[in-house]
mmCIF file of C-alpha atoms in Angstrom:
data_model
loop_
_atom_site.group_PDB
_atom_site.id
_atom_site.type_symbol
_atom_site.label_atom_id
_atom_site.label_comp_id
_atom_site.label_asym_id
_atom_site.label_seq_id
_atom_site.Cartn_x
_atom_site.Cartn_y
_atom_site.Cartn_z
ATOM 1 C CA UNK A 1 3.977 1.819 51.919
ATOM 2 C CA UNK A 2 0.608 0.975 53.709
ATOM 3 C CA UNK A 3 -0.499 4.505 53.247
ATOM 4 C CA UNK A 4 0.072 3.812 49.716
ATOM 5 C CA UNK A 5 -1.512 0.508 49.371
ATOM 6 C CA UNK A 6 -4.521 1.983 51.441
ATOM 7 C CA UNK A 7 -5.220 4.487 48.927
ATOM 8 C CA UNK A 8 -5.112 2.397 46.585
ATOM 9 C CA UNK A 9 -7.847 0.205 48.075
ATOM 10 C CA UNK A 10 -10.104 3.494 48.631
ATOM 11 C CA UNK A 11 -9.290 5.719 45.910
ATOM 12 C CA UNK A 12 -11.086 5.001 42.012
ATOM 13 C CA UNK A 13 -8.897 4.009 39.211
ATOM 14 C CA UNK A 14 -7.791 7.190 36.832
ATOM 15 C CA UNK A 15 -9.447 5.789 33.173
ATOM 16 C CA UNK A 16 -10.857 7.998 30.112
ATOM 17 C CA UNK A 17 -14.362 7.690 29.397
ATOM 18 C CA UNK A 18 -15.075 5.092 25.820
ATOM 19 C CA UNK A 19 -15.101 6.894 22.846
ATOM 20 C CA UNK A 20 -17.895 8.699 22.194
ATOM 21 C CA UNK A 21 -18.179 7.500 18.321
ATOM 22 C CA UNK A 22 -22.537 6.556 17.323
ATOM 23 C CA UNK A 23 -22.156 2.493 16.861
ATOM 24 C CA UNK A 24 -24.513 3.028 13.633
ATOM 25 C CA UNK A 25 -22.236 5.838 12.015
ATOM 26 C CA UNK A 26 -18.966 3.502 12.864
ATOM 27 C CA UNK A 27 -21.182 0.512 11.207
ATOM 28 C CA UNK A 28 -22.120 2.456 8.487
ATOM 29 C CA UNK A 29 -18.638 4.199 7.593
ATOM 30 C CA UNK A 30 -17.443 0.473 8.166
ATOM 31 C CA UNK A 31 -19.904 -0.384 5.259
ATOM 32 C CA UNK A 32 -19.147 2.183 2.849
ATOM 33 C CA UNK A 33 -15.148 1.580 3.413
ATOM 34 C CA UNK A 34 -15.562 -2.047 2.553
ATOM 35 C CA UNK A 35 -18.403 -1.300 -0.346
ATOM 36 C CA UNK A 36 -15.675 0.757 -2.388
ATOM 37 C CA UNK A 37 -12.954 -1.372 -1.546
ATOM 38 C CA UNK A 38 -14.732 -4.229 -2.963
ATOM 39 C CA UNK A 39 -15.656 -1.747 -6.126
ATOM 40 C CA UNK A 40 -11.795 -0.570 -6.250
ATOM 41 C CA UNK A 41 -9.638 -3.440 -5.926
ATOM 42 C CA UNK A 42 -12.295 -6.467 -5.769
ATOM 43 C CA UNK A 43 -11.039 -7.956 -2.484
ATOM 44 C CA UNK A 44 -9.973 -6.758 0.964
ATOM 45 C CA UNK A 45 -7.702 -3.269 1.079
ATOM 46 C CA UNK A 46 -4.295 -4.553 3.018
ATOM 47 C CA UNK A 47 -2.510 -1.983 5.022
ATOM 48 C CA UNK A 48 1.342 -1.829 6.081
ATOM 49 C CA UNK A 49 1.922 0.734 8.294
ATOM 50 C CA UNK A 50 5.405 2.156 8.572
ATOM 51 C CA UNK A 51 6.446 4.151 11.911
ATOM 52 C CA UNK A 52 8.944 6.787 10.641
ATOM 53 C CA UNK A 53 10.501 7.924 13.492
ATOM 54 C CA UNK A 54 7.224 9.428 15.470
ATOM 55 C CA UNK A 55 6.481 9.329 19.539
ATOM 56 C CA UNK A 56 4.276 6.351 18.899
ATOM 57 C CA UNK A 57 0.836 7.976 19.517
ATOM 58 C CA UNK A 58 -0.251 7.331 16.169
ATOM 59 C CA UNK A 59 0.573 4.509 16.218
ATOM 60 C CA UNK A 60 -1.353 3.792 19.431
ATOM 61 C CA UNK A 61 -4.725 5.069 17.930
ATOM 62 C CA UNK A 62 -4.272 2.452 14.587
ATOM 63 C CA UNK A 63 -3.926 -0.348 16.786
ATOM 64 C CA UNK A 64 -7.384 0.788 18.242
ATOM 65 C CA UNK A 65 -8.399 0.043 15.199
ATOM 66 C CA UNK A 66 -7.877 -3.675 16.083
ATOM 67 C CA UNK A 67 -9.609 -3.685 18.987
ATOM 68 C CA UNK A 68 -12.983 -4.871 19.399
ATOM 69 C CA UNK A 69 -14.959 -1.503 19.642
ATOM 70 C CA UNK A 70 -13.360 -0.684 16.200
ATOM 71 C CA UNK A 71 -13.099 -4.112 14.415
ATOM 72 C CA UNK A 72 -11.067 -3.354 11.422
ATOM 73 C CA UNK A 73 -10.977 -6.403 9.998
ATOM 74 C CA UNK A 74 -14.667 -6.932 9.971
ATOM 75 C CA UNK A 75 -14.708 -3.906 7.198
ATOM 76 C CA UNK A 76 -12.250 -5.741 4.845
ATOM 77 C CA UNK A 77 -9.400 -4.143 6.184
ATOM 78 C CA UNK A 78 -5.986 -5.694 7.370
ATOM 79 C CA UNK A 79 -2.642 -5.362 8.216
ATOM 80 C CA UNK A 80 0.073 -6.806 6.974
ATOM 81 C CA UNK A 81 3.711 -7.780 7.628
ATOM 82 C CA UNK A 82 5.444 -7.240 4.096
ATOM 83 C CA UNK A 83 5.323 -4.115 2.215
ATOM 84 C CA UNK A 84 4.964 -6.803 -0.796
ATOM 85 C CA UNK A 85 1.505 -7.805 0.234
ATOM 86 C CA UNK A 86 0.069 -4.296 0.857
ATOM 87 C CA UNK A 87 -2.251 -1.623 -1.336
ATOM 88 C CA UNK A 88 -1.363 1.210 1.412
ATOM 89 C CA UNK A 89 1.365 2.373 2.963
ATOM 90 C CA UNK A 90 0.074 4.283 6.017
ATOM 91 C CA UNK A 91 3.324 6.275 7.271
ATOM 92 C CA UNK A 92 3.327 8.040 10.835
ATOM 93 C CA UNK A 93 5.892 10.124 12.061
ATOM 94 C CA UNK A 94 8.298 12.518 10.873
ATOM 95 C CA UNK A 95 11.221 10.766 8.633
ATOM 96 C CA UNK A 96 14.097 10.497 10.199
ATOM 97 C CA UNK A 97 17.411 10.290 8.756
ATOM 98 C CA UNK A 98 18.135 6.862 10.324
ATOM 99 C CA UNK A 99 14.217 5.757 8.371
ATOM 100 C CA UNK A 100 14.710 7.601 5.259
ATOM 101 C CA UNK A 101 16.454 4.712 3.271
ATOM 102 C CA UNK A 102 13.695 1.835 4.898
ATOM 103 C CA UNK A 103 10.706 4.276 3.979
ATOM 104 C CA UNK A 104 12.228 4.566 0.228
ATOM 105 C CA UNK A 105 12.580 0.458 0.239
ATOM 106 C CA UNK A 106 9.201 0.166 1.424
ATOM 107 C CA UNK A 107 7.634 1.838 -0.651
ATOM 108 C CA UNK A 108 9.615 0.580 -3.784
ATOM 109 C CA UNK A 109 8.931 -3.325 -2.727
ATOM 110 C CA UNK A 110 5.044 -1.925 -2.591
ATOM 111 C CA UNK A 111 2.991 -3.128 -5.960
ATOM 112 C CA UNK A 112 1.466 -0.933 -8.157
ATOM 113 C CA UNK A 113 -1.243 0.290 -7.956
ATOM 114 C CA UNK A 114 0.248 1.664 -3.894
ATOM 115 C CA UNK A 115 -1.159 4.309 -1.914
ATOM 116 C CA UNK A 116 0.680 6.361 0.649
ATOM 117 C CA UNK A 117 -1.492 7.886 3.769
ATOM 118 C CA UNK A 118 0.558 10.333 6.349
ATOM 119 C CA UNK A 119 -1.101 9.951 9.241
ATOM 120 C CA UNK A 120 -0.514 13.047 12.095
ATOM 121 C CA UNK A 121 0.631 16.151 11.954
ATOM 122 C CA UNK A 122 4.390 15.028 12.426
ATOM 123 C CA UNK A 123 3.933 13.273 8.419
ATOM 124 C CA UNK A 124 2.546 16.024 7.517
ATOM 125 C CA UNK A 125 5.560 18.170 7.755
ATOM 126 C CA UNK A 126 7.951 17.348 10.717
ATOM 127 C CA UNK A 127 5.809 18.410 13.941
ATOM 128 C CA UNK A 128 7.691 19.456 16.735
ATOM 129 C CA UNK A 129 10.356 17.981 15.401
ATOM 130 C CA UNK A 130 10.719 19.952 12.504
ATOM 131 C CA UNK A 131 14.048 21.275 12.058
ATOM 132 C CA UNK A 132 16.298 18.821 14.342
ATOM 133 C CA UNK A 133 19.186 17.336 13.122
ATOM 134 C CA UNK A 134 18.126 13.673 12.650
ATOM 135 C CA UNK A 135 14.614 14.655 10.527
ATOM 136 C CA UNK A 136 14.413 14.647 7.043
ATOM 137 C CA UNK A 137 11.227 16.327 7.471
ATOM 138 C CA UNK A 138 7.393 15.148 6.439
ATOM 139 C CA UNK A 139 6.862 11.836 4.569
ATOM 140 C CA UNK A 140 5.969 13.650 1.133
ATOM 141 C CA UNK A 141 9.917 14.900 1.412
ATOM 142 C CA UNK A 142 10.811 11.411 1.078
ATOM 143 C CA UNK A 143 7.716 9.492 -0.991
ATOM 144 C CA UNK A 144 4.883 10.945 -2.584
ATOM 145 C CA UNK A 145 2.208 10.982 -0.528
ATOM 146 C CA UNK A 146 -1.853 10.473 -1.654
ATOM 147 C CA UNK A 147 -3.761 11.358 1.582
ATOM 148 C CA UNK A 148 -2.691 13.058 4.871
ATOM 149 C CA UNK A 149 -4.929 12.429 7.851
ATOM 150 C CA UNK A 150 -4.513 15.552 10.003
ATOM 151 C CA UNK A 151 -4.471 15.154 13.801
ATOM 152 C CA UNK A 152 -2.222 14.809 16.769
ATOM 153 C CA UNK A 153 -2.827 12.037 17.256
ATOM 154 C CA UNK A 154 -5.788 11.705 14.685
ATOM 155 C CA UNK A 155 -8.470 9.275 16.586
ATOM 156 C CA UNK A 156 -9.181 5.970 15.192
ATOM 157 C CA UNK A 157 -12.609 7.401 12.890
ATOM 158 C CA UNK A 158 -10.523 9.764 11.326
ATOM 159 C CA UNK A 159 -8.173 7.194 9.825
ATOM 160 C CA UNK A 160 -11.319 5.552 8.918
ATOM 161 C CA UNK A 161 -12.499 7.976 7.101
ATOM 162 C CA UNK A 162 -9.304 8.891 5.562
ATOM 163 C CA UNK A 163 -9.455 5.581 4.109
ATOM 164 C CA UNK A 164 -12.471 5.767 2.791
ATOM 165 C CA UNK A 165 -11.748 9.365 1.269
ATOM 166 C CA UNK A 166 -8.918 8.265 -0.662
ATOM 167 C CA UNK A 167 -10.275 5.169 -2.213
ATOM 168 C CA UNK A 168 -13.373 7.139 -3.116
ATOM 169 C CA UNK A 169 -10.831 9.703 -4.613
ATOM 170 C CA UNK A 170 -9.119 6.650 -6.400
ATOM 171 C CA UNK A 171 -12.190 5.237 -7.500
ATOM 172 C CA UNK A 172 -13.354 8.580 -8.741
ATOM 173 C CA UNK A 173 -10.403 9.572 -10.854
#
């Protein structure tokens, strides 16, 4: 035990370096998310993010986008609790069998005009766990799906910017 303890003392803590992202590009992707947000629905785009069934490493990298480094909210972004209060569904994970039923509910109590974003390569079409016995397979095999963020996990800029590519794809069509 003390040789533990001692090496604790001595030895550096194990920590990954801060992401590497240029402050002004994050402030000014941050600017043009909130711009067309403001254009496309004329208030703040509210998010409800729905965990499928995944490891939870997506859902580790949107709740970076809390943090202070990211700042989502500062972009006119939020979360929210109720499906009934959101513009976007974004859905991580493959679908299990056990989710299929609360993904199709959530995304039925979501107003019009709703969004659906599959973020990681599990939504995309099952991952790893493609082909078990308790997956239904990718989101778009249960909802229809608008955007798919690719990435395993994708990092916090890249849901960013999957935001901001689908409501510039909303805005433009």
């Amino acid at each position: 035990m003390r040789k533990l303890l001692f090496q604790s003392l001595v030895q550096m803590p194990l920590t990954e370096a801060a992401p590497s992202a240029d402050d002004k590009a994050l402030a000014e992707l941050g600017a043009s998310l909130a711009r067309v947000t403001r254009r496309r629905l004329g208030r703040s785009l509210s998010i409800r993010e729905v965990d499928a069934g995944s490891c939870n490493g997506c859902e580790l990298e949107i709740q970076a986008l809390g943090n202070a480094y990211y700042d989502l909210e500062r972009f006119g972004l939020r979360f929210v609790a109720s499906p009934r209060h959101a513009d976007v569904l974004l859905v991580t994970g493959p679908v299990t069998k056990n989710m299929r039923m609360a993904l199709e509910r959530t995304y039925n109590a979501t107003p019009d005009p709703k969004w659906v974003i599959a973020a990681g390569d599990c939504a995309l079409d099952g991952g790893c766990f493609a082909g078990s016995y308790a997956v239904v397979g990718g989101v778009s095999a249960v909802v229809p799906v608008d955007l798919h963020i690719p990435g395993c996990p994708p990092p916090p800029i890249a849901i960013l910017r999957g935001l901001l590519a689908l409501l510039e794809k909303v805005s433009a069509g």
